[in-house]
Short mmCIF file of C-alpha atoms and ligand atoms in Angstrom, two decimals:
data_model
loop_
_atom_site.label_atom_id
_atom_site.label_comp_id
_atom_site.label_asym_id
_atom_site.label_seq_id
_atom_site.Cartn_x
_atom_site.Cartn_y
_atom_site.Cartn_z
CA UNK A 1 0.00 0.00 0.00
CA UNK A 2 1.25 3.52 -0.84
CA UNK A 3 2.52 5.39 2.19
CA UNK A 4 1.35 8.87 3.13
CA UNK A 5 4.16 11.25 2.23
CA UNK A 6 5.46 13.78 4.77
CA UNK A 7 6.04 17.33 3.58
CA UNK A 8 7.84 20.22 5.31
CA UNK A 9 7.55 23.77 3.99
CA UNK A 10 10.44 26.26 4.05
CA UNK A 11 9.18 29.85 4.13
CA UNK A 12 5.89 30.60 5.87
CA UNK A 13 4.91 33.73 3.95
CA UNK A 14 2.10 34.15 1.41
CA UNK A 15 2.82 31.06 -0.66
CA UNK A 16 4.15 28.97 2.24
CA UNK A 17 0.77 29.49 3.91
CA UNK A 18 -0.99 28.43 0.72
CA UNK A 19 1.07 25.21 0.56
CA UNK A 20 0.28 24.29 4.18
CA UNK A 21 -3.46 24.68 3.52
CA UNK A 22 -3.34 22.73 0.26
CA UNK A 23 -1.29 19.88 1.76
CA UNK A 24 -3.90 19.60 4.54
CA UNK A 25 -6.57 18.98 1.86
CA UNK A 26 -4.73 16.12 0.12
CA UNK A 27 -4.95 12.80 2.00
CA UNK A 28 -1.92 11.36 0.17
CA UNK A 29 0.40 13.92 1.83
CA UNK A 30 0.83 15.20 5.37
CA UNK A 31 2.26 18.47 6.62
CA UNK A 32 4.90 17.76 9.28
CA UNK A 33 6.13 21.29 9.86
CA UNK A 34 7.44 24.58 8.55
CA UNK A 35 10.59 26.63 8.95
CA UNK A 36 10.82 30.37 8.33
CA UNK A 37 13.95 32.46 8.80
CA UNK A 38 11.84 34.96 10.79
CA UNK A 39 10.93 33.74 14.26
CA UNK A 40 7.69 35.77 14.19
CA UNK A 41 6.51 33.79 11.17
CA UNK A 42 7.30 30.52 13.00
CA UNK A 43 5.21 31.78 15.91
CA UNK A 44 2.31 32.50 13.53
CA UNK A 45 2.63 28.92 12.25
CA UNK A 46 2.61 27.53 15.80
CA UNK A 47 -0.45 29.56 16.70
CA UNK A 48 -2.15 27.93 13.70
CA UNK A 49 -1.28 24.52 15.19
CA UNK A 50 1.62 23.82 12.80
CA UNK A 51 4.92 22.48 14.11
CA UNK A 52 7.75 24.98 13.49
CA UNK A 53 11.32 23.67 13.26
CA UNK A 54 13.92 25.57 15.30
CA UNK A 55 16.30 25.66 12.32
CA UNK A 56 16.59 24.63 8.69
CA UNK A 57 19.18 22.03 9.76
CA UNK A 58 16.69 20.52 12.22
CA UNK A 59 14.15 20.21 9.40
CA UNK A 60 16.72 18.55 7.13
CA UNK A 61 17.82 16.01 9.73
CA UNK A 62 14.22 14.99 10.48
CA UNK A 63 14.07 11.55 8.87
CA UNK A 64 10.29 11.75 8.76
CA UNK A 65 10.45 14.46 6.11
CA UNK A 66 10.17 13.04 2.58
CA UNK A 67 9.50 16.26 0.68
CA UNK A 68 10.66 19.84 1.18
CA UNK A 69 8.60 22.60 -0.44
CA UNK A 70 10.65 25.78 -0.87
CA UNK A 71 8.51 28.94 -0.76
CA UNK A 72 10.99 31.77 -0.17
CA UNK A 73 12.13 34.73 -2.30
CA UNK A 74 13.68 33.76 -5.64
CA UNK A 75 17.30 34.63 -4.82
CA UNK A 76 17.24 32.21 -1.85
CA UNK A 77 16.03 29.17 -3.80
CA UNK A 78 19.36 27.70 -4.93
CA UNK A 79 21.11 27.09 -1.61
CA UNK A 80 18.00 25.85 0.19
CA UNK A 81 17.02 23.49 -2.66
CA UNK A 82 20.54 22.04 -2.97
CA UNK A 83 20.88 21.48 0.78
CA UNK A 84 17.51 19.75 0.89
CA UNK A 85 18.45 17.47 -2.01
CA UNK A 86 21.77 16.67 -0.31
CA UNK A 87 19.73 15.64 2.76
CA UNK A 88 17.91 13.14 0.52
CA UNK A 89 14.60 14.99 0.25
CA UNK A 90 12.41 15.36 -2.82
CA UNK A 91 12.37 19.12 -3.47
CA UNK A 92 9.52 21.21 -4.78
CA UNK A 93 10.76 24.72 -5.54
CA UNK A 94 8.44 27.65 -6.04
CA UNK A 95 8.53 29.33 -9.43
CA UNK A 96 10.62 30.88 -10.87
CA UNK A 97 13.35 28.46 -9.81
CA UNK A 98 16.10 30.99 -10.46
CA UNK A 99 16.93 34.09 -12.42
CA UNK A 100 19.39 32.45 -14.86
CA UNK A 101 20.08 29.26 -16.79
CA UNK A 102 23.48 29.05 -15.09
CA UNK A 103 21.98 28.76 -11.60
CA UNK A 104 19.20 26.45 -12.82
CA UNK A 105 21.86 24.09 -14.20
CA UNK A 106 23.61 24.05 -10.78
CA UNK A 107 20.36 22.97 -9.14
CA UNK A 108 19.65 20.32 -11.78
CA UNK A 109 23.24 19.03 -11.43
CA UNK A 110 22.64 18.68 -7.68
CA UNK A 111 19.53 16.62 -8.41
CA UNK A 112 21.47 14.33 -10.74
CA UNK A 113 24.41 14.07 -8.29
CA UNK A 114 22.29 13.30 -5.21
CA UNK A 115 19.59 11.26 -6.94
CA UNK A 116 16.95 13.42 -5.20
CA UNK A 117 13.98 14.43 -7.32
CA UNK A 118 13.79 18.15 -8.05
CA UNK A 119 10.63 19.73 -9.39
CA UNK A 120 8.89 23.09 -9.56
CA UNK A 121 5.47 24.34 -8.53
CA UNK A 122 4.03 25.34 -11.93
CA UNK A 123 0.57 25.41 -10.39
CA UNK A 124 -1.10 27.52 -13.07
CA UNK A 125 -1.18 24.50 -15.35
CA UNK A 126 -4.30 23.65 -13.33
CA UNK A 127 -6.04 27.02 -13.91
CA UNK A 128 -9.41 26.47 -15.53
CA UNK A 129 -9.12 29.48 -17.86
CA UNK A 130 -5.93 27.96 -19.29
CA UNK A 131 -7.47 24.49 -19.64
CA UNK A 132 -10.52 25.97 -21.40
CA UNK A 133 -8.34 27.95 -23.84
CA UNK A 134 -6.29 24.81 -24.50
CA UNK A 135 -9.44 22.76 -25.09
CA UNK A 136 -10.77 25.29 -27.60
CA UNK A 137 -7.47 25.43 -29.49
CA UNK A 138 -7.16 21.62 -29.62
CA UNK A 139 -10.83 21.09 -30.60
CA UNK A 140 -10.23 22.56 -34.05
CA UNK A 141 -13.54 24.43 -33.74
CA UNK A 142 -11.95 27.73 -34.74
CA UNK A 143 -10.24 26.26 -37.82
CA UNK A 144 -6.50 26.83 -38.09
CA UNK A 145 -5.55 28.94 -35.08
CA UNK A 146 -3.18 31.72 -36.12
CA UNK A 147 -3.04 33.90 -33.01
CA UNK A 148 -3.35 33.27 -29.28
CA UNK A 149 -3.19 36.16 -26.83
CA UNK A 150 -2.73 35.48 -23.12
CA UNK A 151 -2.84 38.44 -20.75
CA UNK A 152 -3.08 39.20 -17.08
CA UNK A 153 -3.80 42.79 -16.13
CA UNK A 154 -4.09 44.61 -12.81
CA UNK A 155 -3.68 48.19 -11.64
CA UNK A 156 -1.83 47.96 -8.33
CA UNK A 157 1.77 48.00 -9.57
CA UNK A 158 4.22 45.47 -8.15
CA UNK A 159 3.58 44.39 -4.54
CA UNK A 160 5.88 46.49 -2.33
CA UNK A 161 8.03 43.60 -1.12
CA UNK A 162 11.06 41.75 -2.51
CA UNK A 163 9.29 41.66 -5.90
CA UNK A 164 10.46 45.29 -6.31
CA UNK A 165 14.15 44.38 -6.31
CA UNK A 166 16.36 42.96 -9.03
CA UNK A 167 18.72 41.20 -6.61
CA UNK A 168 15.87 39.14 -5.16
CA UNK A 169 14.46 38.20 -8.55
CA UNK A 170 11.60 40.68 -8.70
CA UNK A 171 9.73 41.92 -11.76
CA UNK A 172 6.78 40.62 -13.68
CA UNK A 173 8.60 38.50 -16.28
CA UNK A 174 9.88 36.30 -13.47
CA UNK A 175 6.81 36.56 -11.28
CA UNK A 176 3.82 36.18 -13.63
CA UNK A 177 5.57 35.67 -16.96
CA UNK A 178 6.84 32.28 -15.84
CA UNK A 179 3.25 31.05 -15.38
CA UNK A 180 1.99 32.34 -18.73
CA UNK A 181 5.05 31.02 -20.57
CA UNK A 182 4.63 27.61 -18.94
CA UNK A 183 1.01 27.57 -20.13
CA UNK A 184 2.17 28.56 -23.65
CA UNK A 185 4.67 25.68 -23.65
CA UNK A 186 2.00 23.21 -22.51
CA UNK A 187 -0.38 24.40 -25.21
CA UNK A 188 2.11 24.52 -28.07
CA UNK A 189 4.21 21.46 -27.19
CA UNK A 190 7.25 22.98 -28.92
CA UNK A 191 9.63 25.90 -28.55
CA UNK A 192 8.90 29.04 -30.57
CA UNK A 193 11.14 30.22 -33.39
CA UNK A 194 11.54 33.81 -32.19
CA UNK A 195 10.38 36.49 -29.77
CA UNK A 196 10.13 40.26 -29.77
CA UNK A 197 9.45 41.78 -26.35
CA UNK A 198 9.11 45.10 -24.58
CA UNK A 199 9.19 45.70 -20.83
CA UNK A 200 7.26 48.39 -18.96
CA UNK A 201 8.52 50.50 -16.07
CA UNK A 202 5.46 52.56 -15.20
CA UNK A 203 5.65 52.30 -11.41
CA UNK A 204 9.08 50.77 -10.90
CA UNK A 205 12.47 51.56 -12.44
CA UNK A 206 14.53 48.73 -10.99
CA UNK A 207 12.56 45.80 -12.40
CA UNK A 208 9.90 45.42 -15.07
CA UNK A 209 6.36 46.03 -13.85
CA UNK A 210 4.92 44.46 -16.99
CA UNK A 211 5.88 43.21 -20.44
CA UNK A 212 4.57 42.22 -23.85
CA UNK A 213 6.23 39.34 -25.69
CA UNK A 214 5.22 38.22 -29.17
CA UNK A 215 6.39 34.70 -30.00
CA UNK A 216 6.39 33.22 -33.53
CA UNK A 217 6.09 29.49 -34.06
CA UNK A 218 7.11 27.23 -36.99
CA UNK A 219 3.61 27.15 -38.48
CA UNK A 220 3.34 30.99 -38.53
CA UNK A 221 1.34 30.94 -35.31
CA UNK A 222 1.76 34.00 -33.17
CA UNK A 223 1.47 33.77 -29.38
CA UNK A 224 1.32 37.00 -27.39
CA UNK A 225 2.05 36.95 -23.67
CA UNK A 226 1.40 40.12 -21.70
CA UNK A 227 1.45 41.19 -18.07
CA UNK A 228 0.34 44.68 -17.02
CA UNK A 229 0.19 46.13 -13.52
CA UNK A 230 -1.03 49.65 -14.39
CA UNK A 231 -4.14 48.66 -16.32
CA UNK A 232 -7.36 50.06 -14.86
CA UNK A 233 -9.39 48.30 -17.57
CA UNK A 234 -8.34 44.73 -18.29
CA UNK A 235 -8.11 43.27 -21.77
CA UNK A 236 -9.48 39.69 -21.94
CA UNK A 237 -7.48 36.93 -20.21
CA UNK A 238 -7.50 34.93 -23.48
CA UNK A 239 -8.27 35.92 -27.08
CA UNK A 240 -7.93 33.13 -29.64
CA UNK A 241 -8.20 33.72 -33.38
CA UNK A 242 -8.73 30.95 -35.95
CA UNK A 243 -9.51 31.11 -39.65
CA UNK A 244 -13.10 30.04 -38.91
CA UNK A 245 -13.83 31.79 -35.62
CA UNK A 246 -12.75 33.62 -32.49
CA UNK A 247 -12.91 32.77 -28.78
CA UNK A 248 -12.70 35.12 -25.86
CA UNK A 249 -12.21 34.17 -22.20
CA UNK A 250 -12.54 37.41 -20.32
CA UNK A 251 -11.43 36.48 -16.83
CA UNK A 252 -10.67 33.75 -14.30
CA UNK A 253 -14.44 33.19 -13.88
CA UNK A 254 -14.56 31.88 -17.47
CA UNK A 255 -16.97 34.43 -18.89
CA UNK A 256 -16.80 34.78 -22.64
CA UNK A 257 -17.95 33.10 -25.81
CA UNK A 258 -16.96 31.45 -29.08
CA UNK A 259 -18.13 32.80 -32.41
CA UNK A 260 -17.66 30.69 -35.55
CA UNK A 261 -18.66 31.17 -39.18
CA UNK A 262 -21.36 28.75 -40.37
CA UNK A 263 -21.30 29.92 -43.99
CA UNK A 264 -19.41 32.42 -46.07
CA UNK A 265 -20.40 36.08 -45.78
CA UNK A 266 -21.62 37.55 -49.08
CA UNK A 267 -20.02 40.64 -50.52
CA UNK A 268 -23.13 42.75 -50.06
CA UNK A 269 -22.47 43.66 -46.41
CA UNK A 270 -24.25 46.80 -45.29
CA UNK A 271 -21.50 49.33 -44.62
CA UNK A 272 -21.09 51.08 -41.28
CA UNK A 273 -21.45 54.79 -41.79
CA UNK A 274 -19.54 57.07 -39.44
CA UNK A 275 -19.39 60.87 -39.50
CA UNK A 276 -16.07 60.75 -41.30
CA UNK A 277 -16.86 58.03 -43.85
CA UNK A 278 -18.08 54.49 -44.36
CA UNK A 279 -16.58 51.01 -44.13
CA UNK A 280 -17.63 47.64 -45.49
CA UNK A 281 -14.50 45.96 -44.14
CA UNK A 282 -15.47 46.53 -40.52
CA UNK A 283 -19.21 45.94 -40.98
CA UNK A 284 -20.52 43.28 -38.56
CA UNK A 285 -21.34 39.81 -39.81
CA UNK A 286 -24.93 39.10 -40.71
CA UNK A 287 -26.47 36.91 -37.95
CA UNK A 288 -27.26 33.95 -40.25
CA UNK A 289 -23.57 33.51 -41.14
CA UNK A 290 -22.30 33.01 -37.59
CA UNK A 291 -22.99 30.88 -34.54
CA UNK A 292 -22.29 32.02 -30.97
CA UNK A 293 -21.50 29.29 -28.44
CA UNK A 294 -20.88 29.12 -24.73
CA UNK A 295 -17.38 28.36 -23.52
CA UNK A 296 -16.77 24.74 -22.53
CA UNK A 297 -15.91 24.05 -18.88
CA UNK A 298 -13.09 21.80 -17.72
CA UNK A 299 -12.74 19.93 -14.43
CA UNK A 300 -9.35 20.71 -12.98
CA UNK A 301 -8.02 20.21 -9.48
CA UNK A 302 -4.80 21.77 -8.20
CA UNK A 303 -4.61 19.05 -5.55
CA UNK A 304 -3.43 16.75 -8.38
CA UNK A 305 -0.06 18.46 -8.00
CA UNK A 306 0.58 17.01 -4.53
CA UNK A 307 -1.13 13.72 -5.47
CA UNK A 308 1.54 13.34 -8.16
CA UNK A 309 4.31 14.21 -5.69
CA UNK A 310 3.07 11.46 -3.33
CA UNK A 311 3.13 8.98 -6.23
CA UNK A 312 6.64 10.08 -7.22
CA UNK A 313 7.90 9.36 -3.66
CA UNK A 314 6.15 5.98 -3.75
CA UNK A 315 7.73 5.17 -7.14
CA UNK A 316 4.35 5.04 -8.91
CA UNK A 317 4.61 8.05 -11.25
CA UNK A 318 7.14 10.46 -12.77
CA UNK A 319 7.17 14.12 -11.75
CA UNK A 320 4.82 16.27 -13.84
CA UNK A 321 7.10 19.32 -14.01
CA UNK A 322 10.41 18.23 -15.53
CA UNK A 323 13.96 19.64 -15.69
CA UNK A 324 13.76 20.16 -19.44
CA UNK A 325 10.54 22.15 -19.09
CA UNK A 326 12.37 24.39 -16.60
CA UNK A 327 15.30 24.79 -19.00
CA UNK A 328 12.89 25.91 -21.75
CA UNK A 329 11.12 28.37 -19.44
CA UNK A 330 14.38 29.95 -18.38
CA UNK A 331 15.43 30.26 -22.04
CA UNK A 332 12.16 32.03 -22.87
CA UNK A 333 12.53 34.48 -19.97
CA UNK A 334 16.16 35.23 -20.82
CA UNK A 335 15.15 35.82 -24.45
CA UNK A 336 12.45 38.29 -23.35
CA UNK A 337 15.07 40.32 -21.43
CA UNK A 338 17.55 40.12 -24.32
CA UNK A 339 14.93 41.23 -26.85
CA UNK A 340 13.69 44.13 -24.72
CA UNK A 341 17.17 45.33 -23.78
CA UNK A 342 18.46 45.16 -27.36
CA UNK A 343 15.16 46.19 -29.03
CA UNK A 344 15.53 43.23 -31.38
CA UNK A 345 13.98 39.94 -32.40
CA UNK A 346 15.68 37.03 -30.62
CA UNK A 347 15.78 33.63 -32.36
CA UNK A 348 15.83 30.33 -30.46
P1 NAD B 401 6.64 36.16 1.00
O1 NAD B 401 7.56 37.32 1.10
O2 NAD B 401 5.19 36.33 1.30
O3 NAD B 401 7.17 34.97 1.94
C1 NAD B 401 8.49 34.53 1.92
C2 NAD B 401 8.82 33.96 3.30
O4 NAD B 401 10.10 33.32 3.21
C3 NAD B 401 8.94 35.03 4.37
O5 NAD B 401 8.15 34.70 5.49
C4 NAD B 401 10.44 35.05 4.71
O6 NAD B 401 10.70 35.38 6.07
C5 NAD B 401 10.83 33.64 4.39
N1 NAD B 401 12.26 33.43 4.08
C6 NAD B 401 13.10 34.21 3.36
N2 NAD B 401 14.29 33.63 3.23
C7 NAD B 401 14.23 32.45 3.90
C8 NAD B 401 15.14 31.39 4.11
N3 NAD B 401 16.38 31.41 3.59
N4 NAD B 401 14.72 30.32 4.85
C9 NAD B 401 13.48 30.27 5.38
N5 NAD B 401 12.57 31.25 5.21
C10 NAD B 401 12.93 32.32 4.45
O7 NAD B 401 6.85 35.61 -0.47
P2 NAD B 401 5.85 34.67 -1.26
O8 NAD B 401 4.87 35.49 -2.01
O9 NAD B 401 5.36 33.60 -0.38
O10 NAD B 401 6.83 34.05 -2.36
C11 NAD B 401 7.69 32.98 -2.06
C12 NAD B 401 7.98 32.19 -3.33
O11 NAD B 401 6.74 31.70 -3.83
C13 NAD B 401 8.60 33.00 -4.46
O12 NAD B 401 9.49 32.21 -5.19
C14 NAD B 401 7.41 33.38 -5.32
O13 NAD B 401 7.74 33.64 -6.66
C15 NAD B 401 6.56 32.14 -5.18
N6 NAD B 401 5.11 32.36 -5.39
C16 NAD B 401 4.46 31.47 -6.17
C17 NAD B 401 3.13 31.62 -6.42
C18 NAD B 401 2.44 30.60 -7.27
O14 NAD B 401 1.28 30.80 -7.63
N7 NAD B 401 3.10 29.50 -7.60
C19 NAD B 401 2.41 32.69 -5.86
C20 NAD B 401 3.08 33.57 -5.02
C21 NAD B 401 4.45 33.39 -4.80
#
């Protein structure tokens, strides 16, 4: 019978708290404790009934711990992950693993050297909006898809913590970009050919507070990834264009629709007349030539992430988030920075 897998969480901040709650909801795993570098955070954990280790070393020498989840600022990931692997633990690192391919390779080398599994918490693979967009693209309903646009917009700037600083791996390419790029990779199943990107610095000079990256793929598909933190009106979360139709997913609540052509539009469209002129090109479709459909829904459960981790420890499954996927993500993020800094198209 598969054993229940014991997990300890390093870092009891925003995401550390989220992990402790999620672990508690998955019967295949059990939270055995947390460790935060700040004693006040350990006290908060204890007051929530969670065991807090006195030190990171104490956590590592606890033979009960099978898995260490690392939920600390990005610049701290490397040392903590490597030490945990050297102690024989399976390591889940929060995204983004690191800020460079060089450091990522050091972590992967430690995994190979120690034989400890290393994986990353790419949790937004389980977002329903992403799964719905993916389902629509794969269904073929829109005909040949030639453009996918994936955006997240907000208006609060960057949170005023370590995300504001370059040294700690702040900025929106690393923070949100890594999720949207991971979703792009899952959807496309191949690396793009090129990218052209711009960064924004509306509220923050030190790191990017948003970006737009336009990727081109082999089959002439264009995939736009955008994060904005000074947008008081959001553009849709997903906008998918095919030769036979368009889909829009407006937000995380999956509002939106699909419109497809059911027959060709004649050439006798009634033009739109504006004060300055008229246009046939932009005239709306006649209702009998299109069909509007509701968005499909998809059952998705983020708890599958920890269920997989339990199976990996028990030797029943492979990790879902692989080293090569992390290598590709890091390449994409580095290319975005290179393109924006050099104002040029970067080829992969
Ligand atoms: P946070 O600032 O809220 O919490 C970080 C905690 O780590 C703090 O309590 C801090 O005291 C502690 N800490 C710092 N260095 C430490 C060390 N060496 N050892 C032990 N504790 C240490 O930050 P956060 O928002 O929780 O982000 C943490 C990580 O989680 C980051 O990598 C971030 O990108 C990631 N994150 C992921 C998601 C997601 O959806 N996957 C969402 C938010 C954050």
